[in-house]
Coordinates of C-alpha atoms in Angstrom, one line a residue:
M13 CA -11.1 33.0 9.7
T14 CA -9.0 35.3 7.8
V15 CA -5.9 36.4 9.4
P16 CA -4.6 39.9 8.9
L17 CA -1.5 40.5 6.8
D18 CA 1.3 41.8 8.7
S19 CA 2.1 45.0 6.9
T20 CA 5.7 44.3 7.2
L21 CA 5.3 41.0 6.4
V22 CA 3.8 42.6 2.8
A23 CA 6.5 45.5 2.8
Q24 CA 8.9 42.8 2.6
Y25 CA 7.7 40.6 0.3
L26 CA 7.6 42.7 -2.5
S27 CA 11.1 44.3 -2.0
D28 CA 12.3 40.4 -1.8
N29 CA 10.1 40.2 -5.2
P30 CA 10.7 43.1 -7.2
K31 CA 9.3 41.3 -10.0
F32 CA 6.0 40.8 -8.4
F33 CA 4.5 44.3 -10.5
E34 CA 6.1 43.1 -13.5
E35 CA 4.0 40.1 -13.6
H36 CA 1.1 41.8 -11.9
A37 CA 1.1 44.7 -13.9
D38 CA -3.0 45.5 -13.5
L39 CA -2.5 45.5 -10.0
L40 CA -0.8 49.0 -11.1
A41 CA -3.5 50.8 -12.1
E42 CA -6.2 48.7 -9.9
I43 CA -4.3 49.8 -6.3
K44 CA -5.8 53.0 -5.2
L45 CA -4.6 55.7 -3.0
S46 CA -5.3 58.9 -1.2
S47 CA -3.5 62.1 -2.5
P48 CA -1.8 64.6 -0.1
V49 CA -1.6 66.8 -2.9
T50 CA -5.1 66.6 -3.6
G51 CA -6.9 64.6 -1.6
R52 CA -8.7 62.6 -4.1
A53 CA -7.7 58.5 -4.4
V54 CA -5.2 57.9 -7.3
S55 CA -3.7 55.3 -8.7
L56 CA -0.2 53.7 -7.4
Q57 CA 1.6 54.9 -10.3
E58 CA 0.6 58.7 -9.6
R59 CA 0.9 58.4 -6.2
Q60 CA 4.6 57.6 -7.3
M61 CA 4.5 61.0 -10.1
E62 CA 4.0 63.0 -6.9
V63 CA 6.6 61.6 -4.6
M64 CA 9.0 62.3 -7.2
R65 CA 7.6 65.3 -7.9
D66 CA 7.5 66.3 -4.9
K67 CA 11.1 64.9 -4.4
Y68 CA 12.2 66.5 -7.6
K69 CA 11.2 70.5 -6.6
T70 CA 12.8 69.9 -3.0
L71 CA 16.2 69.3 -5.0
E72 CA 15.0 72.5 -7.3
L73 CA 14.5 74.8 -4.3
R74 CA 18.3 73.1 -2.6
M75 CA 19.8 74.0 -5.8
G76 CA 18.6 77.6 -5.9
N77 CA 19.6 78.1 -2.5
L78 CA 23.3 77.0 -3.5
M79 CA 23.3 79.0 -6.5
R80 CA 21.9 81.7 -4.2
L81 CA 25.1 81.8 -1.7
A82 CA 28.0 80.7 -4.1
S83 CA 26.5 84.4 -5.4
E84 CA 26.6 85.9 -2.7
N85 CA 29.9 84.7 -1.0
E86 CA 31.6 85.4 -5.2
A87 CA 30.8 88.9 -4.5
I88 CA 32.5 88.8 -1.2
A89 CA 34.6 87.7 -2.1
N90 CA 35.5 90.2 -4.5
K91 CA 35.0 93.4 -2.1
F92 CA 38.3 91.7 -0.1
H93 CA 39.7 90.8 -3.3
R94 CA 39.7 95.0 -4.2
W95 CA 40.2 95.5 -0.6
T96 CA 43.1 93.6 -0.2
R97 CA 44.9 95.2 -3.7
T98 CA 43.4 99.1 -1.3
L99 CA 46.3 97.8 1.2
L100 CA 49.1 96.5 -1.1
E101 CA 49.2 100.3 -2.8
S102 CA 48.8 101.9 0.6
E103 CA 51.9 103.8 -0.1
D104 CA 53.8 103.9 3.3
V105 CA 53.2 102.1 6.9
G106 CA 51.5 105.5 8.0
S107 CA 49.0 105.7 5.5
I108 CA 47.8 102.3 6.4
P109 CA 45.3 102.9 9.0
H110 CA 43.6 105.2 6.3
A111 CA 43.2 102.5 3.3
V112 CA 42.5 99.3 5.7
T113 CA 38.9 102.1 7.1
S114 CA 38.1 103.5 3.7
G115 CA 38.9 100.6 1.8
L116 CA 36.1 98.9 3.7
K117 CA 33.7 101.5 3.3
T118 CA 34.5 101.8 -0.4
A119 CA 34.8 97.8 -0.9
F120 CA 31.5 96.9 1.1
D121 CA 29.9 100.0 1.1
V122 CA 29.4 100.5 4.7
P123 CA 28.9 104.0 6.2
Q124 CA 31.3 104.3 8.3
V125 CA 34.6 102.5 9.4
T126 CA 37.7 103.2 11.8
L127 CA 40.1 102.0 14.1
R128 CA 42.5 102.0 17.2
I129 CA 46.0 100.5 17.8
W130 CA 48.1 100.2 21.1
G131 CA 52.0 100.2 21.5
A132 CA 53.3 101.8 18.0
E133 CA 55.8 103.3 17.5
A134 CA 56.6 106.8 18.9
D135 CA 56.4 108.6 15.3
Y136 CA 52.5 107.1 14.7
Q137 CA 51.5 109.0 19.2
D138 CA 49.8 111.8 17.6
E139 CA 48.0 110.2 14.8
W140 CA 44.1 109.4 14.9
F141 CA 44.2 105.5 14.8
V142 CA 46.1 106.1 18.8
R143 CA 44.2 108.8 20.0
G144 CA 41.1 108.0 22.7
V145 CA 41.9 104.1 24.0
T146 CA 41.2 103.4 27.1
D147 CA 42.0 100.6 30.0
D148 CA 38.6 98.9 29.3
A149 CA 39.1 99.8 25.7
R150 CA 42.1 97.1 26.0
I151 CA 40.3 94.9 28.2
F152 CA 37.3 94.1 25.9
A153 CA 39.4 93.9 23.4
N154 CA 41.2 90.5 24.3
S155 CA 37.9 89.7 25.6
L156 CA 36.5 89.1 22.3
Q157 CA 38.0 86.0 21.2
S158 CA 35.8 87.0 17.7
P159 CA 34.6 89.2 16.0
Y160 CA 31.0 90.9 17.5
C161 CA 28.1 91.4 15.1
G162 CA 24.6 92.9 16.3
T163 CA 23.4 95.1 18.2
N164 CA 25.3 98.7 19.0
K165 CA 25.2 98.4 23.2
D166 CA 26.6 101.4 23.2
F167 CA 30.2 100.3 22.7
E168 CA 33.1 102.6 23.9
A169 CA 35.1 101.5 20.9
V170 CA 31.3 102.7 18.5
R171 CA 31.9 106.1 20.2
W172 CA 35.2 106.3 18.4
L173 CA 32.7 106.7 14.9
D174 CA 33.1 109.7 13.4
D175 CA 29.5 109.9 13.9
P176 CA 28.3 107.8 16.1
T177 CA 25.4 108.7 16.6
G178 CA 22.4 106.5 15.2
I179 CA 24.5 103.4 15.4
T180 CA 22.3 101.2 15.7
S181 CA 24.0 98.1 14.2
T182 CA 27.8 97.0 14.4
V183 CA 31.1 95.2 13.4
I184 CA 33.6 94.4 16.3
I185 CA 36.8 92.9 15.0
P186 CA 39.5 92.3 17.7
L187 CA 43.8 92.8 16.2
R188 CA 45.8 90.3 16.7
K189 CA 49.6 89.3 15.7
L190 CA 49.7 86.1 14.1
G191 CA 49.8 83.6 17.7
N192 CA 48.9 86.0 20.3
K193 CA 45.9 86.3 22.8
D194 CA 46.2 89.9 23.3
A195 CA 44.9 91.9 21.4
F196 CA 46.8 95.6 19.9
G197 CA 43.8 96.9 18.0
L198 CA 40.1 97.1 17.1
L199 CA 38.3 97.5 14.1
I200 CA 35.3 99.1 14.4
L201 CA 32.5 99.1 11.3
G202 CA 28.8 100.9 12.3
S203 CA 25.4 101.1 10.0
E204 CA 22.4 103.7 11.0
D205 CA 20.3 100.4 9.7
P206 CA 19.2 97.6 12.6
A207 CA 19.8 94.2 10.2
R208 CA 23.0 95.4 8.6
F209 CA 25.3 93.5 11.3
T210 CA 23.0 91.3 13.0
S211 CA 24.4 87.8 15.8
L212 CA 22.6 85.6 12.8
M213 CA 25.3 87.0 10.5
A214 CA 28.4 84.1 9.5
T215 CA 32.1 85.3 10.5
D216 CA 33.3 83.8 8.6
F217 CA 34.5 87.0 6.6
L218 CA 35.2 88.9 9.2
V219 CA 37.6 86.8 10.4
H220 CA 39.4 86.8 7.3
I221 CA 39.4 91.0 7.3
G222 CA 40.8 90.7 10.8
E223 CA 43.3 88.9 10.1
T224 CA 44.5 90.4 6.8
S225 CA 44.5 93.7 9.0
S226 CA 46.2 92.4 11.6
T227 CA 48.8 91.4 9.5
A228 CA 49.2 94.5 7.5
L229 CA 48.9 96.9 11.2
A230 CA 51.2 94.9 12.7
W231 CA 53.9 97.1 11.0
L232 CA 53.1 100.3 12.7
L233 CA 53.9 99.0 16.1
A234 CA 56.8 98.8 18.0

């Protein structure tokens, strides 16, 4: 009676004897395997080629995705650079809030941008960027440990935009001095496109925007 071979032992034997197919090269053409691609029986050599082609396609797709992400990140970095340069070109401290908002609108093509700060020096108490801030807005700002990016849930901060009607997606970034847990303001970006800002978006660059804005705007504080 023929005892069936253990497939694990066969695999181990072939692994331990790499010259087996060199000594029995004819088997490479004789052994037939079912191809998951065509469904027909193919030789071991053909099956190996199919596996290699599949691996190559997978690597090709992965490389394509990496190149696309690299290109997108480069584009965002260039926009960030242009916006930062706009801040550095501000003629005086009082013009920085406008430079922050207008720079973001231009560099990142955002439909609407605004901001509010509290605790500003007395010279700025009548400026647009300190008006209409309630205690609830301050509490909300302190609760944000990272930028909010997603659906507009009728946030008070979104109502500070020039035309909040129709804003469906928003970014709300808390403004903080380095090392402070309490926020001294909020930066708001809004769009009528519900897909412009979503909860699935990465927030790395938004964090950088918040840190840069906070550093620039802190000069206005008392």
